[in-house]
mmCIF file of C-alpha atoms in Angstrom:
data_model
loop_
_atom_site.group_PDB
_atom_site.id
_atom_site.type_symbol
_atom_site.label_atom_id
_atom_site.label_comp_id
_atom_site.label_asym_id
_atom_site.label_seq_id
_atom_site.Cartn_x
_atom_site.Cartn_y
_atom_site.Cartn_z
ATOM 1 C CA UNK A 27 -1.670 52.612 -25.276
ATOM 2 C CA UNK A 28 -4.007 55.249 -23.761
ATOM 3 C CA UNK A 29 -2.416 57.398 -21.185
ATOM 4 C CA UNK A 30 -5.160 56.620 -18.820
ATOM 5 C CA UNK A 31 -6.423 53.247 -17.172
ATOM 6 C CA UNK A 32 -8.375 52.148 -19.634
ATOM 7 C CA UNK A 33 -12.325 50.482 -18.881
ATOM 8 C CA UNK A 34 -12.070 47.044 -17.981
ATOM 9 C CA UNK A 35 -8.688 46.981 -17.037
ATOM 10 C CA UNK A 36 -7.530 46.366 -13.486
ATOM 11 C CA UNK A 37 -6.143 49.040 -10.785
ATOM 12 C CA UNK A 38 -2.665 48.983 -10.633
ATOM 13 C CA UNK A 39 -1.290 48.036 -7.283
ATOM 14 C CA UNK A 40 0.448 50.578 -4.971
ATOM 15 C CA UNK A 41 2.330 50.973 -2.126
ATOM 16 C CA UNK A 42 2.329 54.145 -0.199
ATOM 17 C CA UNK A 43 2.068 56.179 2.948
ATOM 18 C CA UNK A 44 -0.953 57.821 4.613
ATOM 19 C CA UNK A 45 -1.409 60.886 6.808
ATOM 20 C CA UNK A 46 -2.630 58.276 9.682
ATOM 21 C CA UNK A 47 0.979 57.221 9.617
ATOM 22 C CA UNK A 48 0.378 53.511 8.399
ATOM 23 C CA UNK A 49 1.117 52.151 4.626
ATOM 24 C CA UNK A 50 -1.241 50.905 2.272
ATOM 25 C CA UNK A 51 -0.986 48.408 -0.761
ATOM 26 C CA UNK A 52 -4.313 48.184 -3.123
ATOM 27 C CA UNK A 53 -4.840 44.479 -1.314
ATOM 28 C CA UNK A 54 -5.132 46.629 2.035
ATOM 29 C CA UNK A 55 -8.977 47.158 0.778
ATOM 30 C CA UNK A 56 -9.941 43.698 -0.047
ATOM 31 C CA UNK A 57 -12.707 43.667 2.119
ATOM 32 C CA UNK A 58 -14.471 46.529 -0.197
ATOM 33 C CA UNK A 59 -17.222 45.494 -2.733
ATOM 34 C CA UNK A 60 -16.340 48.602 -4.419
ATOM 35 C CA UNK A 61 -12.875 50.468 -3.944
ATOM 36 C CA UNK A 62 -13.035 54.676 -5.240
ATOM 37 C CA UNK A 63 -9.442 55.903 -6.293
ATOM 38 C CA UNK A 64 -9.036 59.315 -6.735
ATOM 39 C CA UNK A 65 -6.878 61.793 -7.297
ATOM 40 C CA UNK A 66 -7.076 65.138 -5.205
ATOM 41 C CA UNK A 67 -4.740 67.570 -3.575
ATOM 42 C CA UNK A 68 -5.159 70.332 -0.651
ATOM 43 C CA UNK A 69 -4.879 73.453 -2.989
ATOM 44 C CA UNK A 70 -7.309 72.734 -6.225
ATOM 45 C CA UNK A 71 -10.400 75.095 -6.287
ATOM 46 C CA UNK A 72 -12.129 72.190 -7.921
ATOM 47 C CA UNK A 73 -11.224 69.748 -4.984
ATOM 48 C CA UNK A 74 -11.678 72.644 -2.050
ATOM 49 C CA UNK A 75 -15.412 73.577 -3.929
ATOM 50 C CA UNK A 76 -16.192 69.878 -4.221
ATOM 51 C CA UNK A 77 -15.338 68.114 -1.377
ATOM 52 C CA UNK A 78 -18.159 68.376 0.808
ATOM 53 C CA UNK A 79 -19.809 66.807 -2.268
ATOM 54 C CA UNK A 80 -17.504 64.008 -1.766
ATOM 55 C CA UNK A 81 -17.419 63.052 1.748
ATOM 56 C CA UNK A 82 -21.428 62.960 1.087
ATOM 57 C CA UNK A 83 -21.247 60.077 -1.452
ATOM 58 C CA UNK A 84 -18.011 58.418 0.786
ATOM 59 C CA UNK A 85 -21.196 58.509 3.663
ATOM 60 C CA UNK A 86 -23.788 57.414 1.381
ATOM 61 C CA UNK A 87 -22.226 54.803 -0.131
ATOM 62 C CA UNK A 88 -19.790 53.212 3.153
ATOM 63 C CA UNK A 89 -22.922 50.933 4.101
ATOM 64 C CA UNK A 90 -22.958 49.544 0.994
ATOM 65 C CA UNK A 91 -19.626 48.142 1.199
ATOM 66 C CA UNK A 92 -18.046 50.738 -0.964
ATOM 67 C CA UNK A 93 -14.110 52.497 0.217
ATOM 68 C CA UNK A 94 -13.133 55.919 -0.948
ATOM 69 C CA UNK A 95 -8.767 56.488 -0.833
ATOM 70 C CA UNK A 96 -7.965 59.751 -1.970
ATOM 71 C CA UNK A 97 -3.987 59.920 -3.240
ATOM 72 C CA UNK A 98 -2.119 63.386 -3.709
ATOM 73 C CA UNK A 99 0.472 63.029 -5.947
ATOM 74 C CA UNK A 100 0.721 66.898 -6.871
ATOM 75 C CA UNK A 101 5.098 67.778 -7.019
ATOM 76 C CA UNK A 102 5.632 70.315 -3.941
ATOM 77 C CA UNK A 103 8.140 71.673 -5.271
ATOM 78 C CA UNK A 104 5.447 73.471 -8.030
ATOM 79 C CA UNK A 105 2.643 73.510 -4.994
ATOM 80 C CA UNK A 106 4.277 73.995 -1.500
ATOM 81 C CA UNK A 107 1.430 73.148 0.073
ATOM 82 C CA UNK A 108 0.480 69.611 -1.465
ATOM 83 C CA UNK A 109 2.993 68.788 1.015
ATOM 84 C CA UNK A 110 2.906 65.297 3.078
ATOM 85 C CA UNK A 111 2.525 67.804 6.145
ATOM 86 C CA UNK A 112 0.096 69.959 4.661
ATOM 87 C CA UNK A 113 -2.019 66.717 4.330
ATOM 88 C CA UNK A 114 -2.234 65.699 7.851
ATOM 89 C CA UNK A 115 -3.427 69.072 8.636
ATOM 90 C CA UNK A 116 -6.094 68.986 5.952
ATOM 91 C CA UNK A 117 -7.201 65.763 7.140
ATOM 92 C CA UNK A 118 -7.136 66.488 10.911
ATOM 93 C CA UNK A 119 -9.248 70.066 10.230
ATOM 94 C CA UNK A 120 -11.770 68.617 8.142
ATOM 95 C CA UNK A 121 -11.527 64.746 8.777
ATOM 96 C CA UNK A 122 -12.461 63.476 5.760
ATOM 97 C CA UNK A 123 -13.763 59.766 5.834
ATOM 98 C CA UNK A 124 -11.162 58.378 3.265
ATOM 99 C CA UNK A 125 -7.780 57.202 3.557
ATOM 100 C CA UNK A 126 -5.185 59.728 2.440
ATOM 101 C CA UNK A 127 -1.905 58.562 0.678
ATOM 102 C CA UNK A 128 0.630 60.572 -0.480
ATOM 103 C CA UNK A 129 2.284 59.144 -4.016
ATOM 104 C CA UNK A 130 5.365 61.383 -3.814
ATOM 105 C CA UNK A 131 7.317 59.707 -6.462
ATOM 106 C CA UNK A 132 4.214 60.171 -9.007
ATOM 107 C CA UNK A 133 4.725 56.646 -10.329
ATOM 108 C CA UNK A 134 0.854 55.501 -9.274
ATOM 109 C CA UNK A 135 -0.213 58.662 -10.631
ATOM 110 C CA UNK A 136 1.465 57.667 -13.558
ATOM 111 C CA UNK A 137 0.381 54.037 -13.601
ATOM 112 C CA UNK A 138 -3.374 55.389 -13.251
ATOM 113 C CA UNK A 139 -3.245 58.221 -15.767
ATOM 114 C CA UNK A 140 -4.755 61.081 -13.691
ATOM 115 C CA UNK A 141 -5.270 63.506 -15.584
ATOM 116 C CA UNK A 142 -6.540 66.306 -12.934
ATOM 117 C CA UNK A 143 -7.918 67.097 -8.879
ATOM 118 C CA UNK A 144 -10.001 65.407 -8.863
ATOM 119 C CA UNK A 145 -10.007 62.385 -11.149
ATOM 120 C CA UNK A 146 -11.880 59.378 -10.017
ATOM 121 C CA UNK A 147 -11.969 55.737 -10.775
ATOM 122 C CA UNK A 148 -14.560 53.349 -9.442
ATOM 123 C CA UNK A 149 -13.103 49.309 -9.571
ATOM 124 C CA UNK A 150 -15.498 47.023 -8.886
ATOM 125 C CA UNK A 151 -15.005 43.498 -6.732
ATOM 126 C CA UNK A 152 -12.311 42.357 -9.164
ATOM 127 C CA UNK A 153 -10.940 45.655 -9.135
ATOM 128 C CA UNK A 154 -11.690 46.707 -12.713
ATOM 129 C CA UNK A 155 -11.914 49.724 -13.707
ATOM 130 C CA UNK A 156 -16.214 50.265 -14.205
ATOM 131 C CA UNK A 157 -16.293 54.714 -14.200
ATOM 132 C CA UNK A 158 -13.640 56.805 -14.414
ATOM 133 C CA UNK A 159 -13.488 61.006 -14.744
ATOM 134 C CA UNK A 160 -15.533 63.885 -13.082
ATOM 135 C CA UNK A 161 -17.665 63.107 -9.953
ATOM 136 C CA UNK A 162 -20.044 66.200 -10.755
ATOM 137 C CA UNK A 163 -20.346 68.236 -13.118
ATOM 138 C CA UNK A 164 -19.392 71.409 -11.752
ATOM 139 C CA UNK A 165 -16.689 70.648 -8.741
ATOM 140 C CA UNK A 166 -15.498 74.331 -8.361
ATOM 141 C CA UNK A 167 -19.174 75.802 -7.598
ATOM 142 C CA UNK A 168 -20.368 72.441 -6.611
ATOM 143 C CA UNK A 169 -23.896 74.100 -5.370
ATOM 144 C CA UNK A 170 -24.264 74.978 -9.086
ATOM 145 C CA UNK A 171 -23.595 71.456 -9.869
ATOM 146 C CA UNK A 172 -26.403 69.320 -11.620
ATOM 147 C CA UNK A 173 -25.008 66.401 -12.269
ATOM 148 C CA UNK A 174 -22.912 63.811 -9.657
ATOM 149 C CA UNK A 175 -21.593 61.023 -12.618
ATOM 150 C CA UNK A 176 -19.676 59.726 -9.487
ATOM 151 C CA UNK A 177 -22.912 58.584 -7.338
ATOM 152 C CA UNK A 178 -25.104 57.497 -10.636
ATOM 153 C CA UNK A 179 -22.085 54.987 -11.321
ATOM 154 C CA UNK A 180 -22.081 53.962 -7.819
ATOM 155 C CA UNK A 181 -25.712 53.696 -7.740
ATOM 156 C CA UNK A 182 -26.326 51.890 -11.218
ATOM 157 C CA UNK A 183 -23.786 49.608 -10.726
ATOM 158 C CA UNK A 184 -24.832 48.456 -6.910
ATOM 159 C CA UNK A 185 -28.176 47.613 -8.025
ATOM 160 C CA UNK A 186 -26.888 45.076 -10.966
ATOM 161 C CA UNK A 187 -27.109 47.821 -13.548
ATOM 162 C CA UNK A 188 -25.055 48.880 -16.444
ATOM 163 C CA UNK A 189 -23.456 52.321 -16.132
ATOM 164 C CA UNK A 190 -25.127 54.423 -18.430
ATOM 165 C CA UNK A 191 -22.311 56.780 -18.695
ATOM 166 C CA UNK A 192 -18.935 55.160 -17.564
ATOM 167 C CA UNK A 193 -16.397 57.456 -18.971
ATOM 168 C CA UNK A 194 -16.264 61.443 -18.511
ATOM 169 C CA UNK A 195 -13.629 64.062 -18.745
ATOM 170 C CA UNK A 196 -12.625 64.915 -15.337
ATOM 171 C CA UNK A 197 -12.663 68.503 -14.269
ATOM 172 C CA UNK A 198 -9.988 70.448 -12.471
ATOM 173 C CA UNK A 199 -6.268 71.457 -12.159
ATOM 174 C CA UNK A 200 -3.874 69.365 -13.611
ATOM 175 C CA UNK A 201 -1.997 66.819 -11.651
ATOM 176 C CA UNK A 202 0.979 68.937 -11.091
ATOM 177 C CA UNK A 203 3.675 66.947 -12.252
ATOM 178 C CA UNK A 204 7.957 66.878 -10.626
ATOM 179 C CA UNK A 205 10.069 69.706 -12.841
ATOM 180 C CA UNK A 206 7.470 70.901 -15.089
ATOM 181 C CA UNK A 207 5.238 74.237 -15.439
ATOM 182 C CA UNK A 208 2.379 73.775 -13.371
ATOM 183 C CA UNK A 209 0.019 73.934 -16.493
ATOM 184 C CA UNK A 210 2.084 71.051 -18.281
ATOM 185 C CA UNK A 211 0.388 67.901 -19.076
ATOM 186 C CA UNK A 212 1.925 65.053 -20.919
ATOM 187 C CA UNK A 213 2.092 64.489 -24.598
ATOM 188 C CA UNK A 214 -0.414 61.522 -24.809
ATOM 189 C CA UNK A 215 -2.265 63.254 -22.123
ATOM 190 C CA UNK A 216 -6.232 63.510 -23.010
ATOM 191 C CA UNK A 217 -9.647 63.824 -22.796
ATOM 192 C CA UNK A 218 -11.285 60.331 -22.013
ATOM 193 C CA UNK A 219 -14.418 61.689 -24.417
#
């Protein structure tokens, strides 16, 4: 079995808290056409360069029925400041228009497969998994960036299309993972192409 979720396959559900102090389960987003999972964190140069980049395709694409919910599941312990406090106070400085959930016990991390900040994962209506990787391809100088894999998906597959390129490695720091090195990844770990 791959390490991560695998095309076609549907999200795994979850169950976890969010720095607007409520709780959220996967069926909490029914009402999206499409639903964006992602992986990120406060302290990743690839997240902190391309973030801007995201909240622009979260604005883009909210008309169109489509939900971004970022999740943090980085250990604390290896980055202090992936901390569930550290995450309300990113969100209130910069108010990013996701929901923010903090997966302390790594288990939806696990049951996704991220793989780095950020990792992505469009599901479509029936929440299957339709993209999953990068969202450009250059998040830690994202005005050098030529490429936004995230957006074509989202566009190609709103307008009845095929995505042209559904799977890409996702660039960034590994998902820092509870009494490990900060550089470890597991075994099975790897790139999606």
């Amino acid at each position: 079995m791959a390490f991560t979720l695998e095309l076609g396959e549907k999200a795994p559900d979850f169950q976890l808290p969010a720095t607007d102090g409520k709780e959220y389960r996967l069926s909490d987003f029914a009402d999206a056409k499409v639903l964006v999972v992602f992986f990120t964190c406060n302290h990743c140069p690839f997240v902190v360069g391309s973030n801007e980049v995201t909240r622009a395709t979260a604005e883009k694409f909210a008309e169109k029925g489509v939900t971004f919910v970022g999740i943090n599941a980085n250990s604390e312990k290896t980055k202090p400041n992936d901390s569930f406090d550290a995450m309300v106070e990113q969100m209130k400085e910069h108010q990013f228009p996701w929901i923010y959930l903090h997966d302390k016990s790594q288990e939806v991390a696990k049951a996704y497969g991220a793989l780095r900040t950020p990792h992505f994962y469009v599901l479509n209506e029936g929440r299957e998994l339709i993209y999953t990787g990068r969202g450009i391809d250059n998040p830690r100088e994202s005005e050098k960036a030529t490429v936004n894999d995230l957006e074509n998906a989202l566009t190609e597959h709103l307008a009845g299309q095929e995505i042209s390129t559904p799977l890409t490695n996702p660039l960034g720091c590994n998902v820092k993972w509870h009494n490990q090195d900060e550089h470890w990844m597991p075994v099975e770990a790897c790139d999606l192409v």
